[in-house]
Amino acid sequence: MALSRRSFSALAGSAALGLALGGSGGPGAPSAYAGGSAPTGPAPAPPGADGARHTIGYDRYSLLVDGRRLVVWSGELHPFRLPSPSLWRDVLQKMRAHGYNAVSVYVAWNYHSPAPGRYDFSGVRDLDLFLRTAAETGLYVILRPGPYINAEVDGGGFPGWLTATEGTARTDDPVYLSYVDEWLTQVNRIARRHLFTRGDGTILLYQIENEYDAHPADATGRAYMSHLYKKVRADGIDVPLFHNDKGRNGYWVPGAFDTGGEKGGWLYGFDGYPSPFKTPPDWGHFGPGGPKGGATASPGTPGFVPEFGGGWFDPWGGAEFDGKGYAESRRTRDAAYERRFCLTNLANGLTLHNVYMTFGGTSWGWLPAPVVYTSYDYGAAIDEARNVTEKIAPMHQLGHLLQRVPDFAKLDRAADVTAEGLRVYHLANQDTGTHVYIARNDGAEAVTTDLPTEAGTLRVSVPGKDAKLLTTGLALGGRRLKYSTASPMLCLTAGRQDVAVFTGRRGEMAELVLESRAEPSVQRLDPEGGWAYDRGELHVNAPLGEAGLTRFLVQGGDSDTPLVLLFADDATAVRLFPYDTPSGTLLVYGPALLRHAELRGSEVHLTGDMKESYGLEVWGPRGIDTVVWNGRRLAARVTLSGSLSTDPLPGVPEVRLPELGGWRMRRENPEAGPSFDDSSWKKADKTSSFSTTAVPEGQPVLFADDYGFHYGDVWYRGTFSDSTGIEKVALACSTGTQGLLMAWLDGEPLGTHRMPVPDKSTVRQGSWTDTAVFPVRERLRSPGRHVLSVLVRRMQHDQDGKALDTHKAARGLTAVTFEGASPRVRWRIQGEGPADPVRGPLNNGGLYGERHSWHLPGFADRDWERTRFPRAARYQGVTWYRTTFRLSVPAGVDASVGLTLDDDPYRAYRAQIFLNGWNLGQYINNVGPQHTFVLPNGILRTRGTNTLALAVLSEFTTLSGPGSVRLSLLGAASGGVPVTPV
């Protein structure tokens, strides 16, 4: 028996191994489904546009790509929520580096279609560019083009113009289907150029419809789904199709509708957003649910969850998280939540797993549905400012495990195991003999207990509200693991040696035992660890997190291939990045992010990010002797573990942000005045509408959408004769959440009306109706011509989650009545102008300043009044503020910058934020909870001059600001990606 030089107290105190348990108890070999079946083996190589034909099949365990088992570990990212195409690459590279092998993508119809028959896939809407970038990054794509996507976007993704059309949406109505076919033709013309099956890209799966539970059992629904299926196939999309069941209903399983005789091309998927305060549910193949229990509804297809909660959205006012915003979403759905809930999915046989959201981004402009504010951070693993947060750790570890350890692609439920204080799942791979144990602690306090395994009884500890994955019998290259109390993260071959990584929580003592009939040679490469060999077993222990990575080199014994064992806590594990190159696999340790790696002769060229001073360590093919980091050649030495190691690199330089000053201001809303010329405005004189809102008897249609105004603010001017008897005016309106109405009579303010702030019972309510009743002062009552002017902030269209055409609910005024008289009113209406050719239809609303380019760089504002913040004004209407500022972020630094607004919370006003012409969000001072708005690089000139404009809507009830308006540094790293201005 050989001992390390260090005292091996941890081994001495270990519990004695008990007797091995019996067999796995799992079922026999499965019958084959579409695509046949396959034994456990290496996963497919990372995808790319390689020009080769590929096959995509499945059995009940997993997808089969070119006959190899693939576990899909995907994250949701919406390109339309990051309007800077250069930054798509940044986030995609972060996803790939942190273990994701796929990206799920909604395509929003409203984002690409400003009008019937018009489609724009250029600039920030370049879907072709996004799909190319995903392929270049090495990620599969799950494409989800709707036609309905929900996604907390305006109208659930339906274009504004669809609200004013005949035809019932989300049915087999031929009028609606004609528009759908036009949309899908446009999307599929691009998508079919990027199909993985053809080697032109990496689209792996394609979704039709989303959460469609309105007509699951009637002819309407079946005909609709059949139409979508056949349309997509006719357009040349030949990858498997699927639908995302809203919850676990068993809707749209294979065979539920006519697919034109095609079999084996349809997958059942479902979504789930379990509460962090409840026990993780058993929704996979091994759960008890039956036809409404999740994957059990479709036993012949692999367990597929197209949306699994990686956070949750927050409404205006912040009722969902008690006003604490997305920081609270991230706290309640933290790393332990992700580990406990995702491991439960894995334990239940789910092998197609998409985390919604992995990067939430920003619902900029008029993109957000009424139920959310501008930020769509979601509490995701990558925050809105593109910072990788602590909750990435379990996603990183599980993602790399599922890609690098093939045993997890084909697991069966094995014999029941019990351990006091824990819920234990036991699975086994019958091909390899590997056993998997997922020990879940649903209590608040840590549990330390005995866990029976195939290798004997282990003493394990699981923190409260957390879970741990353990394996026995796992192959580590040419050697076999007997057991480990730390979780495996990956095993790969780098050059002529195997490298295995095991992880756990900081402060844990990892114990690992390798089977080895012959005694190996062991080198402890870091002083924290210890080892011992006894009777055919190599025992290794390491404290996690004491000094970063703990390394051991095992040589000889039962294998001629050296094995490097690496032990890491969560913070250390996320600095370990495997990367496959044509010349072999690398494992890189140290940087905050590894973006790309390639071998050029004896040089390994790496690009990535650094946030603090740290050295690099690289395991790779034999013969490499030089490390080049972001183009800089580094001095490197060969370590005893066979890696190349460098001295620490510098961290990120200081980023200084200027104070904002030099403000100029100008009041607008001339539309309120009686002499304003509205002759070019549209007459509001229609008498019928396709809206779900009834047209009041005897009134004209005043709904904004019926006149082609779909986004942002809308103005009304009603002209009539003689106001002598008018005592009150009643303005009925329909808006989204936090809609607002302001009224003037002959230029004199009548008042402002705001919709209520949602509470916990109304956070899902998208459409709000009310009637604002304003008294008419005596001095405004007279014969002659009068003008009633009304500004409505509409707050966008409701979604259509129940397929009731709720996106067609009216926006704007719905009826106007008077008390004391009944004048005949002639109405004109004005909203947004033509769609911005660069920024798209969702950028601009109908404010005077927007229609006259006050938000754009280069607008001449020299004659505007100079001002400074804080301000305290009492004024009903719109005031614009403009300034410029220059940034000088150091070259080679990726700085994420935000704009932060603060003021006395009592003051009732809101500000629309424009940066270089881009409408980046809406701030409501007295509602919140959002105070900081991300300014995406590309729109933000980090080395140049920027124009900032604020359009402030204020009312008489309180003083209004702005108060404090400042730039905030939200994150910085040395590295990043080249950014092209947009």
Coordinates of C-alpha atoms in Angstrom, one line a residue, residues 506 526 545-551 567-577 588-593 606 608-619 627 629-630 632 634-635 637 644-652 974:
R506 CA -16.9 24.5 -2.2
D526 CA -1.2 20.0 -5.8
G545 CA -12.3 25.0 -3.7
E546 CA -9.4 25.5 -1.3
A547 CA -6.9 26.5 -4.0
G548 CA -8.7 26.3 -7.3
L549 CA -8.0 23.2 -9.3
T550 CA -6.6 20.0 -7.6
R551 CA -4.7 17.7 -9.9
F567 CA -11.2 18.2 -8.9
A568 CA -13.0 21.6 -8.9
D569 CA -15.7 23.5 -7.0
D570 CA -18.3 25.4 -9.0
A571 CA -16.3 28.6 -9.3
T572 CA -13.3 26.6 -10.6
A573 CA -15.3 24.3 -12.9
V574 CA -16.6 27.2 -14.9
R575 CA -13.0 28.0 -15.9
L576 CA -12.6 24.6 -17.5
F577 CA -13.4 24.6 -21.2
V588 CA -8.3 24.9 -21.3
Y589 CA -8.3 26.1 -17.7
G590 CA -8.2 29.6 -16.4
P591 CA -9.9 32.2 -18.5
A592 CA -13.3 33.7 -17.7
L593 CA -14.4 32.4 -21.2
L606 CA -6.9 30.7 -28.0
G608 CA -11.4 34.5 -25.0
D609 CA -12.1 36.8 -22.1
M610 CA -10.3 37.6 -18.8
K611 CA -12.0 39.4 -15.9
E612 CA -9.2 39.1 -13.3
S613 CA -5.6 38.2 -13.4
Y614 CA -5.3 34.4 -14.0
G615 CA -2.9 32.0 -15.7
L616 CA -3.8 29.6 -18.5
E617 CA -3.3 25.9 -18.5
V618 CA -3.9 23.8 -21.7
W619 CA -4.0 20.0 -22.1
V627 CA 0.2 29.3 -26.2
W629 CA -3.9 34.2 -26.3
N630 CA -5.9 36.8 -28.2
R632 CA -0.3 37.5 -27.9
L634 CA 2.9 33.8 -24.1
A635 CA 5.8 32.1 -22.3
R637 CA 6.1 25.7 -19.5
L644 CA 1.2 23.9 -20.9
S645 CA 1.0 26.5 -18.2
T646 CA 1.5 30.3 -18.4
D647 CA 2.0 33.1 -15.9
P648 CA -1.1 35.1 -14.9
L649 CA -2.5 37.4 -17.5
P650 CA -3.6 40.8 -16.6
G651 CA -7.3 41.4 -15.7
V652 CA -9.5 44.0 -17.3
S974 CA -10.7 41.9 -21.7

